[in-house]
mmCIF file of C-alpha atoms in Angstrom:
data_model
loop_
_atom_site.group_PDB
_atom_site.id
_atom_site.type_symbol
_atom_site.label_atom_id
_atom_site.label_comp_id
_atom_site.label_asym_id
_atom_site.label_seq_id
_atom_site.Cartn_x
_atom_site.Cartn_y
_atom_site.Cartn_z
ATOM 1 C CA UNK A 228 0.000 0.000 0.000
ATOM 2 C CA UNK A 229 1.516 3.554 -0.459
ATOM 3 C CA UNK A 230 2.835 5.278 2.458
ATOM 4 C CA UNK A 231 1.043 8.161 3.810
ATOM 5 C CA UNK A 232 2.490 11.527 2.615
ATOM 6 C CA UNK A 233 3.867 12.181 5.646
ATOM 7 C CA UNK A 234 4.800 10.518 9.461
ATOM 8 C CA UNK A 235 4.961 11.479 12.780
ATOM 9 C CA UNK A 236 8.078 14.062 12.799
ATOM 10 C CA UNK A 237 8.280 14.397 9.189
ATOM 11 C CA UNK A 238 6.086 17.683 8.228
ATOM 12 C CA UNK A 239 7.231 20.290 6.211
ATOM 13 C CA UNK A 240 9.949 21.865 6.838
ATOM 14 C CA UNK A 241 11.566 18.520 8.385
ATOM 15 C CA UNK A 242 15.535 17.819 7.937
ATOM 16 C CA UNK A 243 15.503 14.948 5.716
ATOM 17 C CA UNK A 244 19.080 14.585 6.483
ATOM 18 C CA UNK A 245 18.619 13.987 9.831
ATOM 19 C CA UNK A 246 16.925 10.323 9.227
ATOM 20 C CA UNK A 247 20.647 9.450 6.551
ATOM 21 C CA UNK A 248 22.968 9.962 9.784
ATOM 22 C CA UNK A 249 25.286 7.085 10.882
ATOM 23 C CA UNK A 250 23.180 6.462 13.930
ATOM 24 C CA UNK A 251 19.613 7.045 12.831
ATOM 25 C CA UNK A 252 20.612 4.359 9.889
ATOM 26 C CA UNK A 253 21.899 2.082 12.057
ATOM 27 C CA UNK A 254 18.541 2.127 13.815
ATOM 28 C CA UNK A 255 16.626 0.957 10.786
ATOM 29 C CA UNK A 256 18.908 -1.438 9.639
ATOM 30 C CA UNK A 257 18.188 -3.028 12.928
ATOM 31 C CA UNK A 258 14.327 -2.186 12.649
ATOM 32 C CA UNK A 259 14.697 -3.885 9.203
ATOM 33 C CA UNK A 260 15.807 -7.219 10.622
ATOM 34 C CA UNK A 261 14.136 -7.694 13.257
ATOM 35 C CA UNK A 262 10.825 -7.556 11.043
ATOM 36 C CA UNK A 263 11.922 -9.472 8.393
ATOM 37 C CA UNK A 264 12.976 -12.126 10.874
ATOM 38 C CA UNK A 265 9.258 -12.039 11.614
ATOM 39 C CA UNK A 266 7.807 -11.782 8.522
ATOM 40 C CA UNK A 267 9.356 -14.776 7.302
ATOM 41 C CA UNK A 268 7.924 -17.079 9.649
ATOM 42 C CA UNK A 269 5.081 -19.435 8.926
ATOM 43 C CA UNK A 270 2.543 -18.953 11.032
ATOM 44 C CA UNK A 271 0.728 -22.203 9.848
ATOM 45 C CA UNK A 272 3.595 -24.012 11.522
ATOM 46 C CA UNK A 273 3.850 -24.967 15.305
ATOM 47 C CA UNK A 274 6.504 -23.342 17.175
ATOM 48 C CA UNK A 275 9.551 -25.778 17.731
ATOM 49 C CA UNK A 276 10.605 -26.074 21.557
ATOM 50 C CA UNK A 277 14.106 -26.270 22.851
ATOM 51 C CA UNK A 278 15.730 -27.988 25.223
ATOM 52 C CA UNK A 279 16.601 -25.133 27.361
ATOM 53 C CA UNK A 280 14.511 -22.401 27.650
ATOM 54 C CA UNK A 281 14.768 -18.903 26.768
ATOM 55 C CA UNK A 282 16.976 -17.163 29.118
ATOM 56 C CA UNK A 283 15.370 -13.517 28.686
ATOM 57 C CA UNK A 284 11.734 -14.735 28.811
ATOM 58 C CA UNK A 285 10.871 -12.518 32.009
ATOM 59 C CA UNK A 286 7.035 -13.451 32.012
ATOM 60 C CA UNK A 287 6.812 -16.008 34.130
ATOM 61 C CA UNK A 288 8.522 -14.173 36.627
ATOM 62 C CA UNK A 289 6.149 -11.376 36.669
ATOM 63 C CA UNK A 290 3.326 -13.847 36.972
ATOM 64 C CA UNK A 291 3.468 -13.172 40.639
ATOM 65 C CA UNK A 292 4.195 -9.699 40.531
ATOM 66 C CA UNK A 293 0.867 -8.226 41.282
ATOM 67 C CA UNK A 294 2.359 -4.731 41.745
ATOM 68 C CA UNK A 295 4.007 -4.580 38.396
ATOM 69 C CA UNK A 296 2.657 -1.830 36.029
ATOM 70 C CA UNK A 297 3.231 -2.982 32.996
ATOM 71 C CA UNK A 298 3.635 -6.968 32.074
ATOM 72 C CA UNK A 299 6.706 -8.177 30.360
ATOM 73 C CA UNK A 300 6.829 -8.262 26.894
ATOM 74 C CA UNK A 301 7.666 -11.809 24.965
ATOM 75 C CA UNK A 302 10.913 -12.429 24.249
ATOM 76 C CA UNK A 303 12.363 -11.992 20.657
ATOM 77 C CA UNK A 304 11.647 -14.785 18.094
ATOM 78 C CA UNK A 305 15.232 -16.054 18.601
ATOM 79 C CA UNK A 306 16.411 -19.662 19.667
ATOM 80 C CA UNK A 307 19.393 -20.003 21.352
ATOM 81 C CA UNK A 308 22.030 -22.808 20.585
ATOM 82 C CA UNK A 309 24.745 -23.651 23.427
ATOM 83 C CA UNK A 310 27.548 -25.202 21.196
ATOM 84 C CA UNK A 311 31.163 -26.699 21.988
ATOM 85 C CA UNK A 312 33.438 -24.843 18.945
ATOM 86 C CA UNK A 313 36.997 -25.571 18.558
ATOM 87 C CA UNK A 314 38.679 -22.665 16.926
ATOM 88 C CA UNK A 315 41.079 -23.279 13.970
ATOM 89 C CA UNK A 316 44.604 -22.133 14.171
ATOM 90 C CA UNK A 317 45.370 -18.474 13.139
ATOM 91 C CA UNK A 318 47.389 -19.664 11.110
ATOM 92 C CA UNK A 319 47.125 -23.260 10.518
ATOM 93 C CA UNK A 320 50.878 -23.685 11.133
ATOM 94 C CA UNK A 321 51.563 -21.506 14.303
ATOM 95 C CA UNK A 322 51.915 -22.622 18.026
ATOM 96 C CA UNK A 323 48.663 -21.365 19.079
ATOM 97 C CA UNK A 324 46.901 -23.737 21.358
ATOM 98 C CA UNK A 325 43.873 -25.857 20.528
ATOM 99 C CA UNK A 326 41.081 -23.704 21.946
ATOM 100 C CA UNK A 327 37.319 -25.264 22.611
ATOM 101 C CA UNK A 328 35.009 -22.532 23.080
ATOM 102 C CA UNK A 329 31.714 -22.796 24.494
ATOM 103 C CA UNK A 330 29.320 -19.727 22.911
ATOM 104 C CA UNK A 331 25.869 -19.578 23.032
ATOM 105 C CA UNK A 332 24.582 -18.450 19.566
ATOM 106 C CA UNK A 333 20.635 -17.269 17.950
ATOM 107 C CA UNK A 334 18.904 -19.010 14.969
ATOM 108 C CA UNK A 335 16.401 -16.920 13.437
ATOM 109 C CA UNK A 336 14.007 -19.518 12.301
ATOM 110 C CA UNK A 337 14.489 -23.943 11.218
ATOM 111 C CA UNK A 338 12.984 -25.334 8.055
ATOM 112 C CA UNK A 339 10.797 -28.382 8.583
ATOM 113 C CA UNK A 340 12.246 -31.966 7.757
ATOM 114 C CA UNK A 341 10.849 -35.511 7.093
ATOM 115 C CA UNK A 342 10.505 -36.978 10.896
ATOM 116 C CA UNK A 343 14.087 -38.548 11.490
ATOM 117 C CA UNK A 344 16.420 -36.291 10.127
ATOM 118 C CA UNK A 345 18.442 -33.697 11.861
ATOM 119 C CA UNK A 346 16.880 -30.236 11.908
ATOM 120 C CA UNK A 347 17.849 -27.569 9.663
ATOM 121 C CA UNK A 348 18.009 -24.296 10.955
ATOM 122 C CA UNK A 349 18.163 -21.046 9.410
ATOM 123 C CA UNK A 350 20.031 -17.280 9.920
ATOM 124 C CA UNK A 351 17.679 -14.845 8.400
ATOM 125 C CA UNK A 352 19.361 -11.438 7.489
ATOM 126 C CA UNK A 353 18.338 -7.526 5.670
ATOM 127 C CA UNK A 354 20.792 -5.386 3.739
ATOM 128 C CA UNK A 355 18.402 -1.981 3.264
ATOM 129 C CA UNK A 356 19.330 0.337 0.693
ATOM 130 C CA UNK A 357 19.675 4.184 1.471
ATOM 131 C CA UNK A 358 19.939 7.496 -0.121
ATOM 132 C CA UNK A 359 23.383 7.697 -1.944
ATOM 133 C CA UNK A 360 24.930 8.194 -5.261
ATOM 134 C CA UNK A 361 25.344 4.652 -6.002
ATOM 135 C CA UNK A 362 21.648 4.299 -5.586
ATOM 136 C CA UNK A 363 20.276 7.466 -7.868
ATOM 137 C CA UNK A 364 22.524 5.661 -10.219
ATOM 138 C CA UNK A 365 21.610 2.079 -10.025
ATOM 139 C CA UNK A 366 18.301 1.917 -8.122
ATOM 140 C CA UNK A 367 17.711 -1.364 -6.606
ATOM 141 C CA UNK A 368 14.202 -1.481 -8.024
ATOM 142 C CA UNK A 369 15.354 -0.883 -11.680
ATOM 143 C CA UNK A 370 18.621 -3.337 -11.061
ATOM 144 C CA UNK A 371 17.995 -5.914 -8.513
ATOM 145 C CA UNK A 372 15.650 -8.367 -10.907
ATOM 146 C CA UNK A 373 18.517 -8.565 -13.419
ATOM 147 C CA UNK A 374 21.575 -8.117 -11.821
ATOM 148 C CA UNK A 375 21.473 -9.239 -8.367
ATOM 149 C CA UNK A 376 25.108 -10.492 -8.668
ATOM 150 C CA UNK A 377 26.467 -6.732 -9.237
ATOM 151 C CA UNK A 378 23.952 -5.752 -6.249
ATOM 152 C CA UNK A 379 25.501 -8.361 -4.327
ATOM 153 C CA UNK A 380 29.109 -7.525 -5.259
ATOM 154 C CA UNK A 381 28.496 -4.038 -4.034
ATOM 155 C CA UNK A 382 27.395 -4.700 -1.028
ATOM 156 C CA UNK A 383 30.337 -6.996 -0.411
ATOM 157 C CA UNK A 384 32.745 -3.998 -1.215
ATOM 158 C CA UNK A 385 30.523 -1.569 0.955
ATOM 159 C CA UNK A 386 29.586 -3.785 4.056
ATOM 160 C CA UNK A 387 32.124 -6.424 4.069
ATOM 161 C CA UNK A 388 32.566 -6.556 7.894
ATOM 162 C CA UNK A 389 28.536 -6.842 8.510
ATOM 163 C CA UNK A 390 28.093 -9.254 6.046
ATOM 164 C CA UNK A 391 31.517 -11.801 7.559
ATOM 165 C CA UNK A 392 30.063 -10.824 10.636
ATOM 166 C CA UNK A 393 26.468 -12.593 9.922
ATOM 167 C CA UNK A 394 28.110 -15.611 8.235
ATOM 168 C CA UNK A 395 29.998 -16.293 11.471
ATOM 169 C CA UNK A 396 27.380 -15.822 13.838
ATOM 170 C CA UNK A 397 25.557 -18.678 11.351
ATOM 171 C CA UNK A 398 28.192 -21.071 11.497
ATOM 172 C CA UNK A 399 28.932 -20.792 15.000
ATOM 173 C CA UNK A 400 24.916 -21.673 15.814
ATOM 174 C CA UNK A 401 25.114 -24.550 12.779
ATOM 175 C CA UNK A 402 22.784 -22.921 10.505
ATOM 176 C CA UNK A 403 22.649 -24.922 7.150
ATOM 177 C CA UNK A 404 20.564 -21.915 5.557
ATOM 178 C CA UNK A 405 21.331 -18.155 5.182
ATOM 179 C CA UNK A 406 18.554 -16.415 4.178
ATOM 180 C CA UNK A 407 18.891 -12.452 2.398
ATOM 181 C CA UNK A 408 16.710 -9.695 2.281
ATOM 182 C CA UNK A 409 16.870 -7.096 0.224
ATOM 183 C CA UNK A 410 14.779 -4.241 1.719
ATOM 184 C CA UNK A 411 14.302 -0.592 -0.241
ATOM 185 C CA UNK A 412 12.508 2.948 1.384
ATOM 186 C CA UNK A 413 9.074 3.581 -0.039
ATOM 187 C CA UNK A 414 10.353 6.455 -0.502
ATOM 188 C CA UNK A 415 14.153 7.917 -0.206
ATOM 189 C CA UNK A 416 12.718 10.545 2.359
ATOM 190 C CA UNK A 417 11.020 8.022 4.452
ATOM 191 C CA UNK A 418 12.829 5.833 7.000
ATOM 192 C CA UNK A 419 9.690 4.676 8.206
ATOM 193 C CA UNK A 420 8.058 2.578 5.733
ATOM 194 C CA UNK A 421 9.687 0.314 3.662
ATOM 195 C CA UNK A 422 9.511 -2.324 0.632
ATOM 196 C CA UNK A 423 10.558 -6.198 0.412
ATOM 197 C CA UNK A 424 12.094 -6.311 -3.054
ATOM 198 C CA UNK A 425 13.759 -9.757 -2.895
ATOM 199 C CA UNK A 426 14.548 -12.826 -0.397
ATOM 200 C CA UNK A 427 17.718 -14.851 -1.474
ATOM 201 C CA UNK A 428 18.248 -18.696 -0.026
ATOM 202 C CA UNK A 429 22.294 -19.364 0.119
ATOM 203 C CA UNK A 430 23.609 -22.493 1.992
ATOM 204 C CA UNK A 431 25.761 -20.981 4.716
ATOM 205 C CA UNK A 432 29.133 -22.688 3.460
ATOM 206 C CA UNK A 433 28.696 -21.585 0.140
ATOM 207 C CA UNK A 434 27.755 -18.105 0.860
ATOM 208 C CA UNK A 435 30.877 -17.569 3.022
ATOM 209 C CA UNK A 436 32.840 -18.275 -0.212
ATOM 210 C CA UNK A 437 30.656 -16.381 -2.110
ATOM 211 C CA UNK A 438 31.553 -13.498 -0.524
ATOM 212 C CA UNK A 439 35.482 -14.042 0.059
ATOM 213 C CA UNK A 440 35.186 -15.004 3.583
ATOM 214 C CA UNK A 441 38.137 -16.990 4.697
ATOM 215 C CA UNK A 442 36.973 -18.756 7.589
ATOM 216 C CA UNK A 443 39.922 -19.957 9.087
ATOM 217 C CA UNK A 444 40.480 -16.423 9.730
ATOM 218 C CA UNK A 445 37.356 -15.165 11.040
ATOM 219 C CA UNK A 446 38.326 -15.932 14.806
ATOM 220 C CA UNK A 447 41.749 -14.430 14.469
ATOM 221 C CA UNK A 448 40.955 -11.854 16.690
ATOM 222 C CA UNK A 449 39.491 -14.360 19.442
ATOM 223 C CA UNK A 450 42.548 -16.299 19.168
ATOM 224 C CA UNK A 451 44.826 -13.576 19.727
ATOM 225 C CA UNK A 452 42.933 -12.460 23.126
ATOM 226 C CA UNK A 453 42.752 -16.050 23.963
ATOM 227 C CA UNK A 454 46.446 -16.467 23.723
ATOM 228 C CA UNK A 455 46.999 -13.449 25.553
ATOM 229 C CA UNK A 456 44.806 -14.490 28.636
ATOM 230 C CA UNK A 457 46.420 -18.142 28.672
ATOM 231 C CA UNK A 458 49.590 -16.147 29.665
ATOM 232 C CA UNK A 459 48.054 -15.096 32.522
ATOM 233 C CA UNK A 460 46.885 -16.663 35.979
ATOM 234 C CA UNK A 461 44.210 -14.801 37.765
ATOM 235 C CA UNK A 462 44.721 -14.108 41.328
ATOM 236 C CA UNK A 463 43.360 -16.635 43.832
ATOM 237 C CA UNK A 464 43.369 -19.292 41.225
ATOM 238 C CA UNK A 465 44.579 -22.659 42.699
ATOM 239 C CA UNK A 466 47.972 -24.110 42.032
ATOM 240 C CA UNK A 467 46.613 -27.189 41.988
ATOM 241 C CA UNK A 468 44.440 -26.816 39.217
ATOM 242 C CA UNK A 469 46.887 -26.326 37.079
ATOM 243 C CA UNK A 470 48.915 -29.740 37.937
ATOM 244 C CA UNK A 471 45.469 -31.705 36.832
ATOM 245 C CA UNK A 472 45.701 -33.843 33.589
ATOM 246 C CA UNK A 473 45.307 -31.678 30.664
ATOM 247 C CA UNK A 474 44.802 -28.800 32.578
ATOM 248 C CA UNK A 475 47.425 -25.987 32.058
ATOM 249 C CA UNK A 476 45.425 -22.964 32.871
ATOM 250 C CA UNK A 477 43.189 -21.925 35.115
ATOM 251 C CA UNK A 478 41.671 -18.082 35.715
ATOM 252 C CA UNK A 479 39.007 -15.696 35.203
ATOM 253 C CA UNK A 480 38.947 -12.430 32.963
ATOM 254 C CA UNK A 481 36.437 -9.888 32.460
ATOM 255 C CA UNK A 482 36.774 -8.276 28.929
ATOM 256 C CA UNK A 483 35.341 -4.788 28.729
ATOM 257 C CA UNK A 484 34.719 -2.629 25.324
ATOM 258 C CA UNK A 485 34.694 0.841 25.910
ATOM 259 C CA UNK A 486 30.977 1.929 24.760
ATOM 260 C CA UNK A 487 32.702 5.595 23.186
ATOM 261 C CA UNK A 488 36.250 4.444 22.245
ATOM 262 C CA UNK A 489 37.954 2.036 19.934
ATOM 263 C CA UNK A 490 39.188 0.162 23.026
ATOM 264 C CA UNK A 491 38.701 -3.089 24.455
ATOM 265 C CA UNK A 492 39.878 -3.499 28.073
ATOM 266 C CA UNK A 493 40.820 -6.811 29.661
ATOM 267 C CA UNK A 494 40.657 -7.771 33.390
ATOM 268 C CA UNK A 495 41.589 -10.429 35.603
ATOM 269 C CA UNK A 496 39.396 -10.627 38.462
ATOM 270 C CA UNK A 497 39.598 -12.673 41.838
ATOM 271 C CA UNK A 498 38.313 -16.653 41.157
ATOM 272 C CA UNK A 499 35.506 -16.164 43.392
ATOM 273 C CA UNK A 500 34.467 -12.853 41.858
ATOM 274 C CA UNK A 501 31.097 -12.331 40.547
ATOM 275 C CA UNK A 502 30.391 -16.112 42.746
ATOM 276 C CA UNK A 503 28.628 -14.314 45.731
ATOM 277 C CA UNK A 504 26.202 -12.819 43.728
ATOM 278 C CA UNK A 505 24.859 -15.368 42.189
ATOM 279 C CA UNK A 506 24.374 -18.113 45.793
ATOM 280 C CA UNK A 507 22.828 -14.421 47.002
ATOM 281 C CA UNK A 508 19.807 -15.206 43.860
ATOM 282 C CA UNK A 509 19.924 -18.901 44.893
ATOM 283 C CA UNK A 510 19.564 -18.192 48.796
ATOM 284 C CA UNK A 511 16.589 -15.516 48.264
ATOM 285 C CA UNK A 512 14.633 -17.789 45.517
ATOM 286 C CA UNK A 513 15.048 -20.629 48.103
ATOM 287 C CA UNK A 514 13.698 -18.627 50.753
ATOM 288 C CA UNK A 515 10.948 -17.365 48.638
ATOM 289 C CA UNK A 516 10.238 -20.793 48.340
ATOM 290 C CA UNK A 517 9.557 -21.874 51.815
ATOM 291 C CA UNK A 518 7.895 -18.990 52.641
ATOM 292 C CA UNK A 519 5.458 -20.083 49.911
ATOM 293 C CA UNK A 520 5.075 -23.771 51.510
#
């Protein structure tokens, strides 16, 4: 349907500049996704239940919570995968150690298999095309039908951190299927309303090469802080932890990134830090319990 002519803070007179900023783009890209990861549900389909459940689902707590004002909303249509990943060496041939790393990752969505075979599960992901030169030059609506590769290849140039930065979070969770959206303004003027032009199907694997990913390099940068930290002991771990079979290391680290800077700050913190806190949430929900009974 066409957009109204205009939308809440955009009368005349409105800076139309003000919505093409670095942050106020960011916010719609973000917008973008997460209602296209919605979007392309079915909602024919049941919903498929994991094994654990969602760790930010806050309703049930607020079940009891007579006094609260407002209810919590559901949690994001995101499933969360706890997986065991062993990083490759950075490079293959260096003295790095062999790192396992445990990482809890989001699929977006899983397609629907024959009963008894594995699930597939899917990453679902927007690029959103903005006011530039590039675009009053090669529209997307104009271009996209027939040349999606050169669309594609742009992107790549423009974007390639976002875009390695959604294949990894894929294969980290073990998504088989990368899904892409390609998502256009209504209008150039309007951030607010948008258009689905296309939805692309890659398998993950084959996108990464599409795209000149090397994954053996993607988790350079983890490797190098790992390495760093296994250097390290943090204070009040015990020496005897570190004489057990196949256990060289033992300490904890708090890594930091400075919200404002290009910084990233690392920490080692006491073994039992951050330990009281959490038997101080065990003790009160046990004690909420009793006084229950």
């Amino acid at each position: 349907s066409e957009p109204p002519a205009t939308h809440p803070g955009e009368g005349e007179g409105a800076n139309t500049e003000a919505f093409n900023t670095v942050y106020k783009v960011g916010e719609e890209a973000t917008c973008i996704n997460q209602n296209l990861t919605v979007q392309l549900l079915s909602s024919t389909l049941p919903e498929k239940e994991n094994e654990y459940p969602n760790p930010f689902d806050q309703r049930d707590e607020d079940e009891d919570e007579v006094e609260e004002e407002e209810e919590a909303l559901p949690p994001s249509n995101v499933a969360y995968r706890y997986r065991k990943v062993d990083l490759p060496r950075v490079p293959e041939e260096s003295k790095s150690r062999n790192i396992s790393m445990i990482v809890r990752t989001e699929v977006d969505a899983y397609v629907p298999q024959p009963e008894g075979q594995e699930p597939v599960y899917a990453k679902i992901r927007a690029l959103n095309e903005i006011p530039s030169t590039q675009q009053q030059k090669q529209p997307w609506r104009s271009s996209l039908e027939s040349q999606k590769g050169a669309v594609l290849a742009t992107e790549v140039h423009n974007n390639a951190f976002k875009l390695g930065r959604w294949v990894a979070s894929a294969l980290l969770a073990g998504t088989n299927v990368f899904k892409l959206g390609y998502v256009t303004r209504a209008r150039m003027n309007d951030p607010f309303h948008h258009s689905l032009l296309s939805v692309q199907t890659y398998k993950t694997e084959e996108f990464a090469k599409q795209i000149g990913m090397n994954t053996s390099n993607a988790f350079g940068i983890v490797q190098a802080i790992v390495d760093l930290v296994m250097q390290y002991k943090a204070p009040g771990a015990d020496d005897e932890e570190e004489e057990e079979e196949g256990a060289s290391f033992a300490g904890k680290f708090l890594l930091l990134k400075e919200p404002s800077k290009s910084m990233i700050r690392l920490y080692a913190v006491p073994w039992e830090e951050f330990e009281e806190s959490d038997g101080e949430e065990e003790m009160s929900e046990s004690e909420d319990e009793e006084e229950e009974e």
